[in-house]
Amino acid sequence: MDRILASMTMTYLLGTDEAGYGPKLGPLVIAASLWQVPDWSRNADWYHQLGDLVTRQAAKSQTLLPVPLADSKTLYQSGGGLARLESGLFPAMLAAGLNVDRWKDAWTAIAPHCANELLSLPWYRQFDVALPVDADPLLLQQRGRAFRLGLDQRGIRLVSIRARVVVAPQFNQLVDRWGGKGTLLSHETLQLIRDLVSPLDAEPVLVCCDKHGGRDRYGALLQHHFPEQRLEICREGRAQSIYRLGPPAGGIELRFAAKGETFLPSALASMMAKYLRELAMMAFNQFWQQHVPGLKPTAGYPADARRFFEEIDAARQRLMIPEHQVWRTR
């Protein structure tokens, strides 16, 4: 593969997405996946380009390829278990050099900057589970090897999968700091992007993100996170906002578009964000069910979150856990 990459002009593709923006309980998770591809293909339809390697559909039971990589809303159904997410995520993680088999290992590998915040809360500190939760680990390892080989043969590299996790007390603090959760989402996403692109060489980078809370203008936010870079505003509008950072040739192009998760790297990010969020909610629910017998679990969305919070309130006060550690203000 190294000889293939050396003979090509390469570019990086970076996609982001989030899970947990709307709920009142549990963390906000922002994830990103970074790929290195031949430069001529940067604007390709990657589902068409990798048609025999990836699919938007759920994996067939024992097949190795194609690997399901799609918007998490396509693959995950509440109450349906995690196997459909795991069937694509674990092969992708193996292709990126990540081999995790415990819940705590996943956070350390994928969201290393957030470990202290997670460990500050008892429902995360006291929890662990073997991974994958529902899918067959042997099949996923075989699928991962087949996927990585297929990428290698095309001169494509899945460089990294990373996330930032904003737990409730930190979420509330940042909402107060930035004045709203849409701005919080933008700042956390751009910090994740900066963390991933800063170590890269001079090859160009294309970044695609979903729009943040309906925002159309991102120039000031980009200047905040990339103050040393020349900023060019290419387009700002309801459908899409496009910016360039750095020199006209090369540099970083950022696109903020509605339904940005149709971009393959963003679809993988969507799956990772949802998976980490669901694991976090598993820990959260198990903790409170230990203290409130018969408690029905919650996904954390507003209507049911209020029911759940009221049912745990006596236990929360008995355990001397502050409200702001549990309940998100926005």
Coordinates of C-alpha atoms in Angstrom, one line a residue:
M1 CA 0.0 0.0 0.0
D2 CA 2.8 2.4 0.8
R3 CA 4.1 2.2 -2.8
I4 CA 0.6 2.9 -4.1
L5 CA 0.2 6.0 -1.9
A6 CA 3.7 7.2 -2.8
S7 CA 2.8 7.2 -6.5
M8 CA -0.4 9.2 -6.1
T9 CA -1.4 12.8 -5.2
M10 CA -3.4 12.3 -2.0
T11 CA -6.1 14.2 -0.1
Y12 CA -7.7 13.8 3.2
L13 CA -11.5 13.5 3.8
L14 CA -12.9 14.3 7.2
G15 CA -16.6 13.9 8.2
T16 CA -18.3 14.7 11.5
D17 CA -21.6 14.1 13.1
E18 CA -23.2 14.1 16.6
A19 CA -25.6 12.1 18.8
G20 CA -27.4 13.5 21.8
Y21 CA -28.0 17.1 20.7
G22 CA -31.7 17.0 21.6
P23 CA -31.9 15.0 24.9
K24 CA -32.0 16.3 28.4
L25 CA -30.1 13.3 29.9
G26 CA -26.8 11.7 28.9
P27 CA -23.9 13.1 27.0
L28 CA -23.5 15.0 23.7
V29 CA -21.1 13.0 21.5
I30 CA -19.4 14.5 18.5
A31 CA -17.4 12.0 16.3
A32 CA -15.2 12.3 13.2
S33 CA -13.6 9.9 10.8
L34 CA -10.5 10.8 8.7
W35 CA -9.7 9.1 5.4
Q36 CA -6.8 9.4 3.0
V37 CA -7.8 9.0 -0.7
P38 CA -6.4 9.7 -4.2
D39 CA -6.9 13.4 -4.9
W40 CA -8.8 12.8 -8.1
S41 CA -11.6 11.1 -6.1
R42 CA -12.2 13.8 -3.4
N43 CA -15.6 14.7 -4.8
A44 CA -16.6 11.2 -5.8
D45 CA -19.7 9.4 -4.6
W46 CA -18.0 7.1 -2.2
Y47 CA -20.9 4.6 -1.9
H48 CA -20.5 4.2 -5.7
Q49 CA -16.7 4.2 -5.6
L50 CA -16.6 1.5 -2.9
G51 CA -19.8 -0.3 -4.0
D52 CA -18.4 -3.8 -3.3
L53 CA -16.9 -2.7 0.1
V54 CA -19.6 -0.6 1.7
T55 CA -23.4 -0.4 1.8
R56 CA -26.1 1.8 3.3
Q57 CA -28.0 -1.4 4.2
A58 CA -27.7 -3.6 7.3
A59 CA -25.2 -6.4 7.0
K60 CA -26.4 -9.8 5.9
S61 CA -25.8 -12.3 8.7
Q62 CA -22.6 -14.1 7.8
T63 CA -21.2 -12.1 4.9
L64 CA -17.9 -10.3 5.2
L65 CA -18.5 -7.6 2.5
P66 CA -19.9 -5.1 2.0
V67 CA -19.6 -3.4 5.3
P68 CA -22.6 -1.3 6.5
L69 CA -21.6 2.3 6.9
A70 CA -24.6 4.7 6.9
D71 CA -26.3 7.4 8.9
S72 CA -27.0 5.8 12.3
K73 CA -30.7 6.6 11.9
T74 CA -30.7 4.0 9.1
L75 CA -29.0 1.3 11.0
Y76 CA -30.1 1.8 14.6
Q77 CA -33.6 1.3 16.0
S78 CA -34.3 2.0 19.7
G79 CA -34.8 -1.3 21.5
G80 CA -33.3 -3.3 18.6
G81 CA -29.9 -3.8 20.1
L82 CA -26.5 -2.6 18.9
A83 CA -25.5 -5.4 16.5
R84 CA -26.4 -3.4 13.4
L85 CA -24.1 -0.5 14.5
E86 CA -21.4 -2.9 15.6
S87 CA -21.5 -4.8 12.3
G88 CA -20.0 -1.8 10.5
L89 CA -18.2 0.1 13.3
F90 CA -15.9 -2.7 14.5
P91 CA -14.6 -3.6 11.0
A92 CA -14.0 0.2 10.4
M93 CA -12.2 0.5 13.8
L94 CA -10.0 -2.5 12.9
A95 CA -9.2 -0.9 9.5
A96 CA -8.1 2.2 11.4
G97 CA -5.9 0.2 13.7
L98 CA -8.3 0.3 16.7
N99 CA -8.9 -3.0 18.5
V100 CA -11.1 -2.5 21.6
D101 CA -12.9 -5.2 23.6
R102 CA -14.1 -3.3 26.7
W103 CA -16.2 -0.2 27.2
K104 CA -13.5 1.7 29.0
D105 CA -11.0 0.8 26.3
A106 CA -13.3 2.3 23.6
W107 CA -13.4 5.7 25.4
T108 CA -9.6 5.7 25.9
A109 CA -9.0 4.9 22.3
I110 CA -11.6 7.1 20.7
A111 CA -12.2 10.0 23.1
P112 CA -8.9 10.2 25.0
H113 CA -9.4 13.9 25.9
C114 CA -12.7 13.2 27.7
A115 CA -11.6 10.5 30.2
N116 CA -11.5 12.8 33.2
E117 CA -15.0 14.1 32.6
L118 CA -16.4 10.6 32.2
L119 CA -14.7 9.3 35.4
S120 CA -16.1 12.2 37.4
L121 CA -19.6 10.7 37.2
P122 CA -20.4 7.6 39.2
W123 CA -22.5 5.9 36.5
Y124 CA -19.5 5.8 34.1
R125 CA -16.8 5.3 36.7
Q126 CA -18.5 2.1 38.0
F127 CA -19.5 0.6 34.7
D128 CA -17.8 -1.7 32.2
V129 CA -18.9 -4.2 29.6
A130 CA -17.3 -6.4 27.0
L131 CA -17.4 -5.2 23.4
P132 CA -19.0 -5.9 21.0
V133 CA -22.2 -6.1 23.0
D134 CA -24.5 -7.9 20.6
A135 CA -22.6 -8.8 17.4
D136 CA -20.2 -11.8 16.8
P137 CA -16.7 -10.7 17.6
L138 CA -15.0 -13.3 15.4
L139 CA -17.2 -12.4 12.4
L140 CA -16.4 -8.7 12.9
Q141 CA -12.6 -9.4 13.0
Q142 CA -12.9 -11.3 9.7
R143 CA -15.0 -8.5 8.2
G144 CA -12.4 -6.0 9.4
R145 CA -9.6 -7.8 7.7
A146 CA -11.5 -8.1 4.5
F147 CA -12.4 -4.4 4.6
R148 CA -8.9 -3.2 5.3
L149 CA -7.5 -5.4 2.4
G150 CA -10.1 -3.9 0.1
L151 CA -9.2 -0.3 1.1
D152 CA -5.5 -1.1 0.7
Q153 CA -6.0 -2.4 -2.8
R154 CA -7.6 0.9 -3.8
G155 CA -5.0 3.1 -2.2
I156 CA -7.4 4.3 0.5
R157 CA -6.6 4.5 4.2
L158 CA -8.9 5.0 7.1
V159 CA -6.6 7.1 9.2
S160 CA -8.5 7.8 12.4
I161 CA -11.9 7.7 14.2
R162 CA -12.2 10.1 17.1
A163 CA -14.8 11.7 19.3
R164 CA -15.4 14.4 21.9
V165 CA -17.9 13.6 24.7
V166 CA -19.6 16.4 26.6
V167 CA -21.2 15.1 29.8
A168 CA -24.1 16.9 31.5
P169 CA -22.1 19.1 34.0
Q170 CA -19.7 20.2 31.3
F171 CA -22.6 20.7 28.8
N172 CA -24.3 23.0 31.2
Q173 CA -21.1 25.0 31.9
L174 CA -20.4 25.3 28.1
V175 CA -24.0 26.4 27.3
D176 CA -23.6 29.2 29.8
R177 CA -20.2 30.1 28.4
W178 CA -21.2 30.1 24.7
G179 CA -24.8 31.3 25.1
G180 CA -26.5 28.2 23.5
K181 CA -26.1 24.6 22.6
G182 CA -25.9 25.3 18.9
T183 CA -22.8 27.3 19.5
L184 CA -21.5 24.7 21.9
L185 CA -21.9 22.1 19.2
S186 CA -19.9 24.2 16.7
H187 CA -17.1 24.9 19.1
E188 CA -16.7 21.2 20.1
T189 CA -16.9 20.1 16.5
L190 CA -14.3 22.5 15.3
Q191 CA -12.0 21.6 18.2
L192 CA -12.3 17.9 17.2
I193 CA -11.5 18.9 13.6
R194 CA -8.5 20.9 14.7
D195 CA -7.2 18.0 16.8
L196 CA -7.4 15.7 13.7
V197 CA -6.0 18.0 11.0
S198 CA -3.2 19.7 13.0
P199 CA -0.8 16.7 12.8
L200 CA -1.3 16.2 9.0
D201 CA 1.2 17.0 6.3
A202 CA 0.7 19.6 3.5
E203 CA -1.9 17.5 1.6
P204 CA -5.3 19.1 1.1
V205 CA -8.2 18.3 3.4
L206 CA -11.9 18.3 2.6
V207 CA -14.1 18.5 5.8
C208 CA -17.9 17.9 5.6
C209 CA -20.2 18.6 8.5
D210 CA -23.9 18.7 9.1
K211 CA -25.2 22.2 9.8
H212 CA -25.2 23.1 13.5
G213 CA -28.6 24.2 14.8
G214 CA -29.6 25.8 11.5
R215 CA -26.5 28.1 11.5
D216 CA -25.5 29.5 8.1
R217 CA -22.4 31.6 9.1
Y218 CA -19.3 29.9 10.6
G219 CA -16.5 32.4 9.7
A220 CA -16.1 33.8 13.2
L221 CA -16.0 30.4 14.7
L222 CA -13.4 29.2 12.2
Q223 CA -11.2 32.2 13.0
H224 CA -11.5 31.4 16.7
H225 CA -10.2 27.8 16.3
F226 CA -7.8 28.5 13.4
P227 CA -6.5 32.0 14.2
E228 CA -3.2 31.4 12.3
Q229 CA -4.9 30.4 9.1
R230 CA -6.0 32.6 6.2
L231 CA -9.9 32.4 5.9
E232 CA -11.8 32.6 2.7
I233 CA -15.6 32.6 2.7
C234 CA -16.7 30.9 -0.5
R235 CA -20.4 30.6 0.1
E236 CA -22.9 31.1 3.0
G237 CA -26.5 30.0 2.6
R238 CA -29.3 27.9 3.8
A239 CA -28.3 24.8 1.7
Q240 CA -24.6 25.0 2.2
S241 CA -21.8 27.1 3.6
I242 CA -18.3 26.7 2.3
Y243 CA -14.9 28.0 3.6
R244 CA -11.2 27.6 2.8
L245 CA -8.4 27.8 5.4
G246 CA -4.8 28.3 4.4
P247 CA -3.2 28.8 1.0
P248 CA -5.4 28.8 -2.2
A249 CA -3.7 25.7 -3.4
G250 CA -4.1 22.9 -0.8
G251 CA -5.2 23.9 2.7
I252 CA -8.5 23.0 4.3
E253 CA -11.9 23.2 2.6
L254 CA -14.9 23.0 5.0
R255 CA -18.5 22.4 3.9
F256 CA -21.4 22.7 6.3
A257 CA -24.5 21.3 4.6
A258 CA -27.9 20.0 5.5
K259 CA -28.0 16.2 5.7
G260 CA -24.2 16.1 5.7
E261 CA -24.2 12.5 7.0
T262 CA -24.8 11.3 3.3
F263 CA -21.0 11.8 3.0
L264 CA -19.4 8.4 3.8
P265 CA -16.9 9.7 6.4
S266 CA -19.7 11.6 8.2
A267 CA -21.9 8.4 8.1
L268 CA -19.2 6.5 9.9
A269 CA -18.9 9.4 12.4
S270 CA -22.7 9.3 12.9
M271 CA -22.5 5.6 13.7
M272 CA -19.6 6.1 16.2
A273 CA -21.3 9.0 17.9
K274 CA -24.6 7.0 18.3
Y275 CA -22.8 3.9 19.5
L276 CA -20.8 5.8 22.2
R277 CA -24.0 7.6 23.3
E278 CA -26.0 4.4 23.5
L279 CA -23.2 2.8 25.6
A280 CA -23.2 5.8 27.9
M281 CA -27.0 5.6 28.3
M282 CA -26.6 1.9 29.1
A283 CA -24.3 2.8 32.0
F284 CA -26.5 5.7 33.1
N285 CA -29.7 3.5 33.2
Q286 CA -28.0 0.6 35.0
F287 CA -26.7 2.9 37.7
W288 CA -30.1 4.4 38.5
Q289 CA -31.9 1.0 38.2
Q290 CA -29.6 -0.2 41.0
H291 CA -30.9 2.6 43.2
V292 CA -34.6 2.7 42.1
P293 CA -36.1 -0.8 41.8
G294 CA -38.5 -1.2 38.8
L295 CA -37.2 1.9 37.1
K296 CA -37.9 1.9 33.4
P297 CA -34.8 2.9 31.3
T298 CA -34.8 6.1 29.3
A299 CA -33.2 7.3 26.0
G300 CA -33.0 10.8 27.5
Y301 CA -35.3 12.7 25.2
P302 CA -37.3 15.5 26.7
A303 CA -40.7 14.0 27.5
D304 CA -39.5 10.8 28.9
A305 CA -36.4 12.4 30.5
R306 CA -38.7 14.4 32.8
R307 CA -40.5 11.2 33.9
F308 CA -37.1 9.5 34.6
F309 CA -35.7 12.5 36.4
E310 CA -38.7 12.7 38.7
E311 CA -38.5 9.0 39.5
I312 CA -34.8 9.1 40.4
D313 CA -35.0 12.4 42.3
A314 CA -35.3 10.9 45.8
A315 CA -32.4 8.6 45.2
R316 CA -30.4 11.4 43.6
Q317 CA -30.8 13.5 46.7
R318 CA -30.0 10.6 49.0
L319 CA -26.8 10.0 47.1
M320 CA -26.0 13.7 47.2
I321 CA -25.6 14.0 43.5
P322 CA -26.2 17.6 42.3
E323 CA -28.9 18.2 39.8
H324 CA -26.5 19.7 37.3
Q325 CA -24.6 16.5 37.0
V326 CA -27.7 14.7 35.7
W327 CA -30.0 17.2 34.0
R328 CA -29.0 19.3 31.0
T329 CA -30.3 22.8 31.0
R330 CA -30.8 23.0 27.2

